[in-house]
Amino acid sequence: MSISIEKKVSNFTEWFDKILEEAKIVDNRYPVKGFLVYREYGYKIIENIRLLLEKKLEETNHKAMLFPIAISEDSFSKEAEHIAHFKEEVFWIEKAGDKKLDRMLVLRPTSETAIYPMLQLWIRSHVDLPFKMHQSVAVYRYETKATRPLFRVREILWNEAHTAHATQEEAEKQVEEAIKIYSEVFNELGIAYLLLKRPEFDKFAGAVYSIAFDAWNPDGKVNQIGTVHNLGTNFSKVFDVKYEKKDGTWDYVYTTCYGFGFSRTLAAIIAQHGDDHGCVFPSKIAPIQIVVIPIPYKGFENDIENYCIEIFNKLKNDYRITIDNRKDVRPGEKFYYWELLGVPIRIEIGPSEVEERTATLVRRDNLNRKNVPIENLQYEINSLLKDLDNNLRSKSRETLENLIENCFNINDVKNALFKKKIARIEWCGNGKCAEILKNEAGGEIRGTRADIIEKANGKCLVCGKESKEIVYVARAY
């Protein structure tokens, strides 16, 4: 059976919103703009993503912690560049009951200014380093752009990690480790992305430099799903986080931070892997990996039901599995429902399967069918799940490669963005040229590749001067 993505490509917003509602991912009708209700299916997927990420973080000695949601105005205001960047997005707490607070509090937009006052107390000596922690929490940003479910919200579910080190070299190695962790998770989820070093004007406020994971989207916009920042000593100097070295002298710690967006990662999975039937979820994070569907036939009802239960019991300890034994729903309606939910494998059991002691497996990514003997069932399921995950990953990467278009003038960039593509250009590094490009073509310079070396050898697409970098231009959420 052929799979169509026509609806997803032609009207992504309508397709995406319909899937979020019908698959019970989130409900956008909560009466506070930019705040979502995560329904049972969507939240379970986020929990599975969280567990996958946290396992890798804790295997690399990141300790789970939980910092308060409220940050004092004094702490928040200490890093001038940081507050200048976030000031327009901050939710301020001004009152407690009817009483106005003497000093306002901030709902964390990110946690650097919450964590560093504590690091100043905890880190005293070289034996306290490296310090590595993470927390999975919500952060709050008053997005001034139009909100979009999962992509651009005001309550953001994410994991943030913060580290402190004795030397710049150790901090650099930590950045590399963070990129490796995030890359492994995104690769396991089959998400294709560009790993980009942000231009100076677009780095995280207070960072030495920023690396970002930009996932492609069917509507031509890129979706930033994760970021890694080297903070140098910018924050440690402001918050006076020092340590005593082995020789008895004191120095500021070098710090890093990185954030993994659960909401945006879920959006990327749905957007990249989904089709006109609905969601397609990788096996590792699918809430239900296998659904068993009885195909009723007169005179075989009990035999079919008992065989379905036998298969369920055979598989329940190794997979997340359910039986759809609703009597008032036809098999075709059940197929539609479980395809919408993106369950990786459907097992169909009718009279022929009962008689022959087989099972018919249908994989969600291409709806191909395969009849297998029950004694080979687990082997075949493992093989199908592995192949499904690999297929999602390879198709997504192939799509990304086909979306990148070399452009040589502003009109080329306009045309590429109109076709929902990502422009690859030569740039002189001047912020004025970036601004002209944004105003005339409607796309932003997202950065240079951080995973490969690309040497510029031509002229800046905007001003014609010698180029310094090859950069990628796209519209973004």
Coordinates of C-alpha atoms in Angstrom, one line a residue:
M1 CA 0.0 0.0 0.0
S2 CA 1.4 3.4 -0.9
I3 CA 1.8 6.1 1.7
S4 CA 0.8 9.7 0.9
I5 CA 2.3 12.9 2.5
E6 CA 0.3 15.2 0.2
K7 CA -1.7 16.8 3.0
K8 CA 1.3 17.2 5.2
V9 CA 3.2 19.0 2.6
S10 CA 0.4 21.1 1.0
N11 CA -1.1 22.4 4.3
F12 CA 1.2 21.5 7.1
T13 CA -0.5 23.6 9.8
E14 CA -3.9 22.1 9.2
W15 CA -2.5 18.6 9.0
F16 CA -0.4 19.1 12.2
D17 CA -3.2 20.6 14.3
K18 CA -5.6 17.9 13.3
I19 CA -3.2 15.1 14.3
L20 CA -2.5 16.8 17.7
E21 CA -6.2 16.8 18.4
E22 CA -7.3 13.4 17.0
A23 CA -4.3 11.5 18.4
K24 CA -4.8 13.1 21.8
I25 CA -1.3 14.6 21.8
V26 CA -2.1 18.0 23.2
D27 CA -5.1 20.3 23.5
N28 CA -4.6 23.9 22.5
R29 CA -7.9 25.2 23.9
Y30 CA -6.7 26.0 27.4
P31 CA -7.8 29.5 28.2
V32 CA -4.3 31.0 28.6
K33 CA -2.6 31.7 25.3
G34 CA 0.6 29.8 24.7
F35 CA -0.1 27.2 27.4
L36 CA -0.9 23.6 26.4
V37 CA -2.6 20.7 28.0
Y38 CA -0.5 17.6 27.3
R39 CA -3.0 14.7 26.9
E40 CA -2.3 11.1 27.9
Y41 CA -0.7 10.0 24.6
G42 CA 1.4 13.0 24.0
Y43 CA 2.7 13.2 27.6
K44 CA 3.6 9.5 27.6
I45 CA 5.8 10.1 24.5
I46 CA 7.5 13.1 26.2
E47 CA 8.1 10.9 29.2
N48 CA 9.7 8.2 27.1
I49 CA 11.9 10.9 25.4
R50 CA 12.9 12.2 28.8
L51 CA 13.9 8.8 30.1
L52 CA 16.0 8.2 27.0
L53 CA 17.8 11.5 27.4
E54 CA 18.2 11.3 31.2
K55 CA 19.7 7.8 30.9
K56 CA 22.5 9.1 28.7
L57 CA 23.1 12.1 30.9
E58 CA 23.4 10.1 34.0
E59 CA 25.7 7.6 32.3
T60 CA 28.0 10.5 31.8
N61 CA 27.9 11.5 35.5
H62 CA 25.3 14.3 35.2
K63 CA 23.5 14.4 38.6
A64 CA 19.7 15.0 38.6
M65 CA 18.7 18.0 40.7
L66 CA 15.7 20.3 41.0
F67 CA 16.0 24.1 41.4
P68 CA 13.2 26.4 42.3
I69 CA 11.0 28.0 39.6
A70 CA 11.3 31.5 41.1
I71 CA 14.5 33.5 40.6
S72 CA 15.2 36.7 42.6
E73 CA 15.3 39.9 40.7
D74 CA 18.8 40.6 42.1
S75 CA 20.2 37.3 40.8
F76 CA 18.4 37.7 37.4
S77 CA 19.8 41.2 36.9
K78 CA 23.4 40.4 37.5
E79 CA 24.4 39.3 34.0
A80 CA 23.7 42.4 31.9
E81 CA 23.8 40.7 28.5
H82 CA 21.6 37.9 29.8
I83 CA 18.9 40.2 31.2
A84 CA 18.9 42.4 28.1
H85 CA 18.1 39.4 26.0
F86 CA 15.4 37.9 28.1
K87 CA 13.8 41.0 29.6
E88 CA 11.0 41.2 27.1
E89 CA 10.1 37.5 27.5
V90 CA 10.1 37.3 31.3
F91 CA 7.1 36.6 33.5
W92 CA 7.4 38.7 36.6
I93 CA 5.9 37.8 40.0
E94 CA 4.9 41.2 41.5
K95 CA 2.4 40.3 44.2
A96 CA 1.7 37.7 47.0
G97 CA -2.0 37.9 47.7
D98 CA -2.9 41.6 47.8
K99 CA 0.6 42.6 48.9
K100 CA 3.1 44.0 46.4
L101 CA 6.5 42.3 46.8
D102 CA 9.5 44.5 47.8
R103 CA 11.6 42.8 45.1
M104 CA 10.0 41.1 42.2
L105 CA 10.6 37.5 41.3
V106 CA 11.1 35.9 37.9
L107 CA 9.6 32.7 36.6
R108 CA 12.7 31.0 35.2
P109 CA 13.1 31.5 31.5
T110 CA 16.3 29.4 31.9
S111 CA 18.2 28.6 35.1
E112 CA 21.7 30.0 34.9
T113 CA 20.8 32.9 37.3
A114 CA 19.1 30.4 39.7
I115 CA 22.0 27.9 39.7
Y116 CA 25.1 30.1 39.9
P117 CA 24.4 31.6 43.4
M118 CA 24.4 28.0 44.7
L119 CA 27.5 27.1 42.7
Q120 CA 29.2 30.0 44.5
L121 CA 28.4 28.2 47.8
W122 CA 29.2 24.6 46.7
I123 CA 32.4 25.0 44.6
R124 CA 35.4 25.9 46.8
S125 CA 38.2 23.6 45.6
H126 CA 39.5 21.7 42.6
V127 CA 38.1 18.5 44.2
D128 CA 34.6 19.9 43.7
L129 CA 35.2 19.9 39.9
P130 CA 33.9 19.0 37.4
F131 CA 30.4 19.8 38.5
K132 CA 27.7 18.3 36.2
M133 CA 23.9 18.5 36.8
H134 CA 20.7 18.3 34.9
Q135 CA 17.0 18.9 35.5
S136 CA 13.8 18.2 33.5
V137 CA 11.5 21.1 34.2
A138 CA 9.2 23.8 32.6
V139 CA 10.6 27.2 31.7
Y140 CA 8.5 30.2 31.0
R141 CA 9.0 32.8 28.2
Y142 CA 6.4 35.4 27.1
E143 CA 6.8 34.7 23.4
T144 CA 5.8 37.9 21.5
K145 CA 5.5 36.1 18.2
A146 CA 2.4 34.1 17.3
T147 CA 2.2 31.0 19.5
R148 CA 2.0 27.5 17.8
P149 CA 1.3 24.2 19.6
L150 CA 4.6 22.5 20.6
F151 CA 6.7 24.7 18.3
R152 CA 6.3 28.1 20.0
V153 CA 4.7 28.1 23.5
R154 CA 5.0 30.1 26.7
E155 CA 5.5 27.1 29.0
I156 CA 8.3 25.0 27.6
L157 CA 9.0 21.4 28.7
W158 CA 12.7 20.8 28.5
N159 CA 15.8 19.3 30.1
E160 CA 18.7 21.7 30.9
A161 CA 22.2 20.7 32.0
H162 CA 24.8 22.9 33.6
T163 CA 28.5 22.1 34.2
A164 CA 31.5 23.8 35.7
H165 CA 35.2 23.0 35.0
A166 CA 38.7 23.9 36.1
T167 CA 40.0 24.8 32.6
Q168 CA 38.8 26.1 29.2
E169 CA 40.0 22.8 27.6
E170 CA 37.7 20.8 29.9
A171 CA 34.8 23.0 29.1
E172 CA 35.4 22.5 25.4
K173 CA 35.4 18.7 25.9
Q174 CA 32.2 19.0 27.8
V175 CA 30.6 20.8 24.8
E176 CA 31.7 17.9 22.6
E177 CA 30.2 15.4 25.1
A178 CA 26.9 17.3 25.2
I179 CA 26.7 17.4 21.4
K180 CA 27.4 13.6 21.3
I181 CA 24.6 12.9 23.9
Y182 CA 22.0 15.0 22.0
S183 CA 23.1 13.6 18.6
E184 CA 22.7 10.1 19.9
V185 CA 19.2 10.8 21.2
F186 CA 18.0 12.6 18.1
N187 CA 19.5 9.9 15.9
E188 CA 17.6 7.2 17.9
L189 CA 14.5 9.2 17.3
G190 CA 15.2 9.4 13.5
I191 CA 15.2 13.2 13.5
A192 CA 17.3 14.8 10.8
Y193 CA 18.9 18.1 11.7
L194 CA 21.6 20.6 10.8
L195 CA 24.2 21.1 13.6
L196 CA 25.1 24.8 13.3
K197 CA 27.3 27.2 15.2
R198 CA 25.2 30.3 15.6
P199 CA 26.5 33.6 14.3
E200 CA 27.8 36.1 16.9
F201 CA 24.6 38.1 16.8
D202 CA 22.4 35.1 17.5
K203 CA 24.3 33.2 20.2
F204 CA 22.9 32.6 23.7
A205 CA 23.0 35.7 25.8
G206 CA 26.2 35.5 27.9
A207 CA 27.8 32.7 25.9
V208 CA 31.2 32.6 24.2
Y209 CA 29.5 30.6 21.4
S210 CA 26.4 28.5 20.8
I211 CA 25.8 25.3 18.9
A212 CA 22.2 24.5 17.8
F213 CA 20.3 21.5 16.4
D214 CA 18.0 22.8 13.6
A215 CA 15.5 20.1 12.5
W216 CA 13.8 20.4 9.1
N217 CA 10.1 20.9 8.9
P218 CA 7.6 20.3 6.0
D219 CA 6.5 23.9 5.9
G220 CA 10.1 25.1 5.2
K221 CA 10.8 26.5 8.7
V222 CA 13.5 25.0 10.8
N223 CA 12.8 23.9 14.4
Q224 CA 15.5 24.4 17.0
I225 CA 15.3 21.3 19.1
G226 CA 18.4 21.6 21.2
T227 CA 21.3 24.0 22.0
V228 CA 24.7 23.7 23.6
H229 CA 26.6 26.8 24.9
N230 CA 30.1 27.4 26.0
L231 CA 29.8 30.2 28.7
G232 CA 33.6 30.6 29.4
T233 CA 33.9 32.5 32.6
N234 CA 31.2 35.1 31.8
F235 CA 28.8 33.8 34.4
S236 CA 31.3 32.6 36.9
K237 CA 32.9 36.1 37.1
V238 CA 29.5 37.8 37.6
F239 CA 28.5 35.3 40.4
D240 CA 32.0 35.0 41.8
V241 CA 32.2 31.2 41.3
K242 CA 35.9 30.5 42.1
Y243 CA 37.9 27.4 43.1
E244 CA 41.2 26.9 44.9
K245 CA 43.7 25.2 42.5
K246 CA 46.3 22.6 43.6
D247 CA 49.0 25.2 43.9
G248 CA 46.8 27.3 46.4
T249 CA 45.9 30.0 43.9
W250 CA 42.3 30.8 43.0
D251 CA 40.6 31.0 39.6
Y252 CA 37.1 31.3 38.1
V253 CA 35.4 28.1 36.8
Y254 CA 34.6 27.6 33.1
T255 CA 31.0 26.7 32.6
T256 CA 28.7 25.2 29.9
C257 CA 25.0 24.8 29.6
Y258 CA 22.7 22.9 27.2
G259 CA 19.0 22.6 26.7
F260 CA 16.9 19.8 25.1
G261 CA 13.4 20.8 24.1
F262 CA 10.9 18.0 24.8
S263 CA 7.9 19.8 23.2
R264 CA 9.9 20.8 20.0
T265 CA 11.4 17.3 19.8
L266 CA 7.9 15.8 19.8
A267 CA 6.9 18.3 17.1
A268 CA 9.9 17.2 15.0
I269 CA 9.1 13.5 15.3
I270 CA 5.5 14.1 14.2
A271 CA 6.4 16.5 11.5
Q272 CA 9.3 14.5 9.9
H273 CA 7.9 11.0 10.2
G274 CA 4.1 11.5 10.0
D275 CA 2.0 11.0 6.8
D276 CA -1.5 11.4 5.7
H277 CA -2.6 8.5 7.9
G278 CA -1.3 10.2 11.0
C279 CA 1.7 9.8 13.3
V280 CA 4.6 7.4 12.9
F281 CA 6.5 6.9 16.1
P282 CA 10.0 5.3 16.5
S283 CA 9.8 2.1 18.5
K284 CA 11.8 3.4 21.5
I285 CA 9.4 6.1 22.4
A286 CA 6.0 4.8 21.1
P287 CA 3.7 4.5 24.1
I288 CA 2.3 1.3 22.4
Q289 CA 4.7 -0.6 20.2
I290 CA 2.3 -3.4 19.1
V291 CA -1.4 -3.6 18.8
V292 CA -3.2 -6.9 18.3
I293 CA -6.4 -6.7 16.3
P294 CA -8.8 -9.6 16.1
I295 CA -10.5 -10.0 12.7
P296 CA -13.9 -11.6 13.7
Y297 CA -15.3 -14.5 11.7
K298 CA -18.5 -16.3 12.5
G299 CA -17.8 -19.5 14.3
F300 CA -14.2 -18.6 15.1
E301 CA -14.9 -15.8 17.7
N302 CA -13.6 -17.7 20.7
D303 CA -10.7 -19.3 18.9
I304 CA -9.6 -15.9 17.6
E305 CA -9.9 -14.2 21.0
N306 CA -8.0 -16.9 22.7
Y307 CA -5.2 -16.9 20.1
C308 CA -4.9 -13.1 20.5
I309 CA -4.6 -13.5 24.3
E310 CA -1.9 -16.2 23.7
I311 CA 0.1 -13.8 21.5
F312 CA -0.4 -11.0 24.0
N313 CA 0.9 -13.1 26.9
K314 CA 3.9 -14.3 24.7
L315 CA 5.0 -10.7 24.0
K316 CA 3.8 -8.6 27.0
N317 CA 7.1 -8.9 29.0
D318 CA 9.2 -7.6 26.1
Y319 CA 7.1 -5.0 24.4
R320 CA 4.5 -2.3 25.2
I321 CA 1.5 -4.2 23.7
T322 CA -2.3 -4.0 23.8
I323 CA -5.3 -5.9 22.3
D324 CA -8.0 -3.9 20.7
N325 CA -11.0 -6.2 21.6
R326 CA -13.7 -3.6 21.1
K327 CA -16.8 -5.5 19.9
D328 CA -18.7 -2.5 18.4
V329 CA -15.8 -1.2 16.2
R330 CA -15.1 -2.7 12.8
P331 CA -11.5 -3.8 12.0
G332 CA -11.1 -1.1 9.3
E333 CA -11.9 1.6 11.9
K334 CA -9.4 0.0 14.3
F335 CA -6.8 0.1 11.6
Y336 CA -7.4 3.8 11.0
Y337 CA -7.3 4.6 14.7
W338 CA -4.0 2.8 15.5
E339 CA -2.4 4.2 12.3
L340 CA -3.4 7.7 13.5
L341 CA -1.6 7.0 16.8
G342 CA 1.6 5.8 15.0
V343 CA 1.8 2.4 16.6
P344 CA 4.9 0.7 14.9
I345 CA 3.4 -2.8 14.4
R346 CA -0.1 -4.1 14.0
I347 CA -0.8 -7.8 14.4
E348 CA -3.9 -9.0 12.6
I349 CA -5.4 -12.3 13.8
G350 CA -8.2 -14.0 11.8
P351 CA -9.3 -17.6 11.3
S352 CA -6.4 -18.4 8.9
E353 CA -3.8 -17.2 11.4
V354 CA -5.5 -19.3 14.1
E355 CA -5.5 -22.5 12.0
E356 CA -2.0 -22.0 10.7
R357 CA -0.5 -20.8 14.0
T358 CA 0.8 -17.6 12.3
A359 CA 0.4 -13.9 12.8
T360 CA 0.1 -11.1 10.1
L361 CA 2.4 -8.2 10.9
V362 CA 1.8 -4.7 9.4
R363 CA 4.5 -2.1 9.9
R364 CA 3.3 1.5 10.3
D365 CA 5.9 3.3 8.2
N366 CA 5.0 1.7 4.9
L367 CA 2.0 -0.5 5.8
N368 CA 3.7 -3.6 4.3
R369 CA 2.3 -6.9 5.5
K370 CA 4.1 -10.1 6.5
N371 CA 2.7 -13.4 7.7
V372 CA 5.1 -15.2 10.1
P373 CA 4.8 -18.4 12.2
I374 CA 4.2 -17.9 15.9
E375 CA 7.5 -19.6 16.8
N376 CA 9.4 -16.9 14.9
L377 CA 7.2 -14.0 16.1
Q378 CA 9.7 -12.3 18.5
Y379 CA 12.6 -12.5 16.0
E380 CA 10.4 -11.0 13.2
I381 CA 9.1 -8.2 15.5
N382 CA 12.6 -7.3 16.5
S383 CA 13.7 -7.3 12.9
L384 CA 10.7 -5.1 11.8
L385 CA 11.1 -2.6 14.6
K386 CA 14.8 -2.2 13.8
D387 CA 14.1 -1.8 10.1
L388 CA 11.3 0.6 10.8
D389 CA 13.5 2.8 12.9
N390 CA 16.3 2.7 10.4
N391 CA 13.9 3.6 7.6
L392 CA 12.5 6.6 9.4
R393 CA 16.0 7.8 10.0
S394 CA 17.3 7.4 6.5
K395 CA 14.2 8.9 4.9
S396 CA 14.4 11.9 7.1
R397 CA 18.1 12.4 6.4
E398 CA 17.5 12.1 2.7
T399 CA 14.7 14.7 2.8
L400 CA 17.0 17.1 4.6
E401 CA 19.8 16.6 2.0
N402 CA 17.3 17.4 -0.8
L403 CA 16.1 20.5 1.0
I404 CA 19.5 22.2 1.0
E405 CA 19.9 24.4 -2.1
N406 CA 23.1 26.4 -3.1
C407 CA 22.2 30.0 -3.7
F408 CA 24.3 32.7 -5.3
N409 CA 22.2 35.9 -5.1
I410 CA 19.3 37.2 -3.0
N411 CA 16.7 36.2 -5.6
D412 CA 18.0 32.6 -5.4
V413 CA 17.5 32.7 -1.6
K414 CA 13.9 34.0 -2.1
N415 CA 13.1 31.3 -4.5
A416 CA 14.6 28.6 -2.3
L417 CA 12.6 29.7 0.7
F418 CA 9.5 30.0 -1.4
K419 CA 10.0 26.3 -2.3
K420 CA 10.3 25.5 1.5
K421 CA 14.0 24.8 1.2
I422 CA 17.1 25.8 3.2
A423 CA 19.6 28.1 1.4
R424 CA 23.3 27.5 1.5
I425 CA 25.3 30.6 0.8
E426 CA 28.6 32.4 1.1
W427 CA 28.7 35.3 3.6
C428 CA 31.3 37.9 4.6
G429 CA 30.4 37.7 8.3
N430 CA 29.0 41.3 8.5
G431 CA 25.8 41.6 10.5
K432 CA 24.5 44.3 8.1
C433 CA 24.5 41.9 5.2
A434 CA 22.6 39.4 7.4
E435 CA 20.0 42.0 8.1
I436 CA 19.6 43.0 4.5
L437 CA 19.2 39.3 3.6
K438 CA 16.6 38.9 6.2
N439 CA 14.6 41.9 5.1
E440 CA 14.8 41.2 1.4
A441 CA 14.6 37.4 1.3
G442 CA 12.7 36.6 4.5
G443 CA 15.2 34.2 5.9
E444 CA 17.6 34.2 8.8
I445 CA 21.3 33.2 8.8
R446 CA 21.2 30.1 11.1
G447 CA 25.0 29.5 11.3
T448 CA 27.9 27.5 10.0
R449 CA 28.2 23.7 10.1
A450 CA 29.6 22.5 13.4
D451 CA 30.0 18.9 12.4
I452 CA 32.0 19.3 9.2
I453 CA 34.4 21.9 7.8
E454 CA 33.2 23.9 4.8
K455 CA 35.6 26.4 3.4
A456 CA 34.4 29.6 1.8
N457 CA 36.1 30.5 -1.4
G458 CA 33.8 32.9 -3.1
K459 CA 32.0 36.2 -2.7
C460 CA 29.4 37.3 -0.1
L461 CA 26.0 36.8 -1.7
V462 CA 24.8 40.3 -0.4
C463 CA 27.7 42.7 -0.7
G464 CA 30.0 40.9 -3.1
K465 CA 33.1 41.2 -0.8
E466 CA 35.2 38.2 -0.1
S467 CA 33.3 35.6 1.9
K468 CA 34.5 34.3 5.2
E469 CA 31.9 31.5 5.9
I470 CA 29.4 29.2 4.3
V471 CA 26.2 29.6 6.2
Y472 CA 22.6 28.2 6.1
V473 CA 19.6 30.5 5.7
A474 CA 16.0 29.5 6.6
R475 CA 12.8 30.7 8.0
A476 CA 12.4 29.5 11.6
Y477 CA 10.0 29.0 14.4

